[in-house]
Short mmCIF file of C-alpha atoms and ligand atoms in Angstrom, two decimals:
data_model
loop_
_atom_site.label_atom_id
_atom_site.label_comp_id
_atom_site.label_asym_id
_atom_site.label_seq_id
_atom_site.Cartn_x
_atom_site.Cartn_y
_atom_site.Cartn_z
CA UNK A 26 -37.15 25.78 3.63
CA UNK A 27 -33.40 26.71 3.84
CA UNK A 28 -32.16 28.96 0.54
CA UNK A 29 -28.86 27.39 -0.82
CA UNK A 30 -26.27 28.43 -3.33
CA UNK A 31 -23.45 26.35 -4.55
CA UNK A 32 -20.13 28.05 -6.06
CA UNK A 33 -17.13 27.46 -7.94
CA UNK A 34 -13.85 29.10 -8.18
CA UNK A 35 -10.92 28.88 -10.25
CA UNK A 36 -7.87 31.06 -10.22
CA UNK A 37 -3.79 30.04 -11.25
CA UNK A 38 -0.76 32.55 -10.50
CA UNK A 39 2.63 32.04 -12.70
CA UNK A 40 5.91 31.29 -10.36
CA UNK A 41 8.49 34.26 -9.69
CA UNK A 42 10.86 34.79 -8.16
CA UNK A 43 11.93 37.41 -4.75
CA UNK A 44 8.24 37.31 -3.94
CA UNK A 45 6.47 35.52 -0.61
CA UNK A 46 4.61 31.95 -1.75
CA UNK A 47 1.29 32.80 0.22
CA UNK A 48 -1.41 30.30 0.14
CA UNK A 49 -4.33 30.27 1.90
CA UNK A 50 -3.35 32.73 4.37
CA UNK A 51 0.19 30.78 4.84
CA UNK A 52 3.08 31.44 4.32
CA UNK A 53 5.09 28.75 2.76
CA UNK A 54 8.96 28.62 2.60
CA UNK A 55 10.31 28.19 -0.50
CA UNK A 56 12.31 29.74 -3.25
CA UNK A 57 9.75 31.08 -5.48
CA UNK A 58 6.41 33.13 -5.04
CA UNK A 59 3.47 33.43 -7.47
CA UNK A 60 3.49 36.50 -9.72
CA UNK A 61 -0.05 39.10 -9.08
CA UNK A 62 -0.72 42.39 -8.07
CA UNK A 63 -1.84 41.13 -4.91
CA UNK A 64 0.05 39.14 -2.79
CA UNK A 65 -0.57 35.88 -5.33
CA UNK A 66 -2.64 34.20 -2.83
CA UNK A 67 -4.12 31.35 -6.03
CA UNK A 68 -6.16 29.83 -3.36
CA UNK A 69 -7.75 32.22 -1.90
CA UNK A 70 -8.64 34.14 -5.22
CA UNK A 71 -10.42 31.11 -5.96
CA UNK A 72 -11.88 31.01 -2.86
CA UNK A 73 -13.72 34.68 -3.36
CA UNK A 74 -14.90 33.64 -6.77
CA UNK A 75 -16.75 30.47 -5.65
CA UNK A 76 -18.16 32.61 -2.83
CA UNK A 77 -19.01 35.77 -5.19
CA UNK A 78 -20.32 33.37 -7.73
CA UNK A 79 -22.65 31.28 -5.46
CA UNK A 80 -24.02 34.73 -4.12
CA UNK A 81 -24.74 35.78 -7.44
CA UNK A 82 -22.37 38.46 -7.73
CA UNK A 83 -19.54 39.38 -9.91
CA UNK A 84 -16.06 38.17 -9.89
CA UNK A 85 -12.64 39.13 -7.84
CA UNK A 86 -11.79 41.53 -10.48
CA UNK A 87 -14.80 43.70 -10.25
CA UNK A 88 -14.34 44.47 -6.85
CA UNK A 89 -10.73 44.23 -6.46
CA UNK A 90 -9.65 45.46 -10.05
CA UNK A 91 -5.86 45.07 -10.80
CA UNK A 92 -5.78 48.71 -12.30
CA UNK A 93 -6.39 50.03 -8.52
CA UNK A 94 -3.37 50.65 -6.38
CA UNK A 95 -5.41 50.13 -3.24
CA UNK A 96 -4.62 46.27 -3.52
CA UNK A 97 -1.15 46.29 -4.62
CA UNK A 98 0.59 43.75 -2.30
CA UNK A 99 -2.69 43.46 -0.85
CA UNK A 100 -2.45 40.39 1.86
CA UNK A 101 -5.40 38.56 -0.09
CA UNK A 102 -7.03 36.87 3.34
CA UNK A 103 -8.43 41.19 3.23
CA UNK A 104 -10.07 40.35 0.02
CA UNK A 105 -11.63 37.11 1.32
CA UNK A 106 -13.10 39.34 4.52
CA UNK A 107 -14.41 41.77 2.49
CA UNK A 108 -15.68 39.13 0.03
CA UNK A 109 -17.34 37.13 3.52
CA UNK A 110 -18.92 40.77 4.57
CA UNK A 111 -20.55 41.24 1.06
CA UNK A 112 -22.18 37.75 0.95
CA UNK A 113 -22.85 38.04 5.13
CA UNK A 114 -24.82 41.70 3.81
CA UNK A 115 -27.16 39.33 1.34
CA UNK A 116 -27.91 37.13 4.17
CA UNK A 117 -25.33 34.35 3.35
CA UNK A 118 -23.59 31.92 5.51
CA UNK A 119 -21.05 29.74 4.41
CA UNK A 120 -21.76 26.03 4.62
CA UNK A 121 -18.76 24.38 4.03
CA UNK A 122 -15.98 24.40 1.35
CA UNK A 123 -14.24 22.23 -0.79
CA UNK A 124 -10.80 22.89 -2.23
CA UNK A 125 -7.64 21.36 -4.65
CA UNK A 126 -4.36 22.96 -5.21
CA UNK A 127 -2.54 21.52 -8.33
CA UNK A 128 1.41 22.03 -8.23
CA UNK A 129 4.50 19.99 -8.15
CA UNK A 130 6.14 21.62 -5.56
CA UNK A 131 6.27 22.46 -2.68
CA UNK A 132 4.62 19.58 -0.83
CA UNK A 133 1.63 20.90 1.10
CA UNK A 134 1.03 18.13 2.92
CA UNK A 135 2.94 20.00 6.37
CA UNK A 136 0.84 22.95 5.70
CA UNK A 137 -2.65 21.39 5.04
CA UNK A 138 -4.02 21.98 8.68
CA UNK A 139 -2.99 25.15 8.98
CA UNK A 140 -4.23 26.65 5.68
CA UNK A 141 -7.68 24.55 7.10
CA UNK A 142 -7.65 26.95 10.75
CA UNK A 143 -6.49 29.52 8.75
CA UNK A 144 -9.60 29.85 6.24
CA UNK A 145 -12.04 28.52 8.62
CA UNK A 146 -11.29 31.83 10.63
CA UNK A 147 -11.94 33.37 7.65
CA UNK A 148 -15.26 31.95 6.71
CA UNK A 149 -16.40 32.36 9.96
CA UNK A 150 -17.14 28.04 9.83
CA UNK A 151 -15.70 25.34 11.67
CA UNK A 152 -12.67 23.58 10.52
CA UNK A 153 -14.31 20.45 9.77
CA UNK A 154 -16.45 22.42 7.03
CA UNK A 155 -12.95 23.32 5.37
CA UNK A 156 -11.52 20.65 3.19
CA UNK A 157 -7.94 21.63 1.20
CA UNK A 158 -6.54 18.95 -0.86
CA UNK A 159 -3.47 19.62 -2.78
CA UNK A 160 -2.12 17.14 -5.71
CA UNK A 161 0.18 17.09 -8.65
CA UNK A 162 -0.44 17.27 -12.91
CA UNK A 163 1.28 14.08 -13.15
CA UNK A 164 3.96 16.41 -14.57
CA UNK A 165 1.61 17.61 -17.42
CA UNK A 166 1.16 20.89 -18.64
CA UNK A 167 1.64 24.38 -16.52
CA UNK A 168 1.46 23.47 -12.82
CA UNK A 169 3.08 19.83 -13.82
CA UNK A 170 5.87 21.84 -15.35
CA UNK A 171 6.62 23.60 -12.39
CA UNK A 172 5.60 27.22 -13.90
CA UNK A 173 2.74 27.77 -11.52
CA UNK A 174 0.03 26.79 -8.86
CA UNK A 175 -3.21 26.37 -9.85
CA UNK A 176 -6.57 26.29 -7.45
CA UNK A 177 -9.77 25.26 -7.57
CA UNK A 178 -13.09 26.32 -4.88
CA UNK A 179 -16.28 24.98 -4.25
CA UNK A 180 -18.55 26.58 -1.79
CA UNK A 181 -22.17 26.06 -0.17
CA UNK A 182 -24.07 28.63 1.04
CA UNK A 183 -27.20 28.91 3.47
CA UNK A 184 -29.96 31.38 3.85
MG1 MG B 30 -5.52 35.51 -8.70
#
């Protein structure tokens, strides 16, 4: 009998601006950025935390702590590999994941496929276990006023 884990993630990163707007790996041109002592990366911070939490370990925070200069700037898609080695040390192998941005702008849509390769490298999975859906609030409250980018992760592990 196969051991299996299921995880969720959550994470949301305030607009600014003179900063890169990196998501998933991608960079995406526009005029803003997201605000973070990393490099702001919303969707892949949630990614980590689905994967932490479905391994039964602690969140982004504890292992990447803000307070630590090391990860200043850091490019996040580091965080995610070290995050992939931890689980890969407790035996864990990603089955697939399941993802939603929620923002206004920009419009993924040209960028969906790539931020798919892009975190499929990452997990070590094929693309067709990556799924990265990105929709609006319908205008209503943070990410529908335009102040931010939320993300939310789910993730299935195997033993
Ligand atoms: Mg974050």
């Amino acid at each position: 009998m196969t051991d299996f884990r299921v995880g969720f993630g959550y994470d949301s990163h305030r607009f600014a601006p003179d900063r890169p707007l990196v998501i998933g790996g991608v960079v995406i041109p526009y005029e803003l950025g997201l605000a973070a002592h990393s490099d702001g990366d919303v969707l892949i911070h949630a990614v980590c935390d689905a994967l932490l939490g479905a391994a039964g370990l602690r969140d982004i925070g504890t292992y990447f702590p803000d307070t630590d200069n090391t990860w200043k700037n850091v490019d996040s898609t580091k965080l995610l590999a070290k995050v992939v080695d931890l689980i890969a040390e407790k035996g864990w192998k990603v089955n697939n994941l399941d993802c939603t941005l929620i923002l206004e702008k920009p419009k993924m849509k040209p960028y969906i496929e790539l931020i798919i390769s892009r975190l499929a490298e990452l997990l070590r999975i094929e693309p067709d276990r990556v799924a990265v859906k990105a929709k609006t609030n319908e205008k209503m409250g943070f990410t529908g006023a335009g102040e931010g980018i939320a993300a939310t992760a789910a993730v299935s592990l195997a033993k």
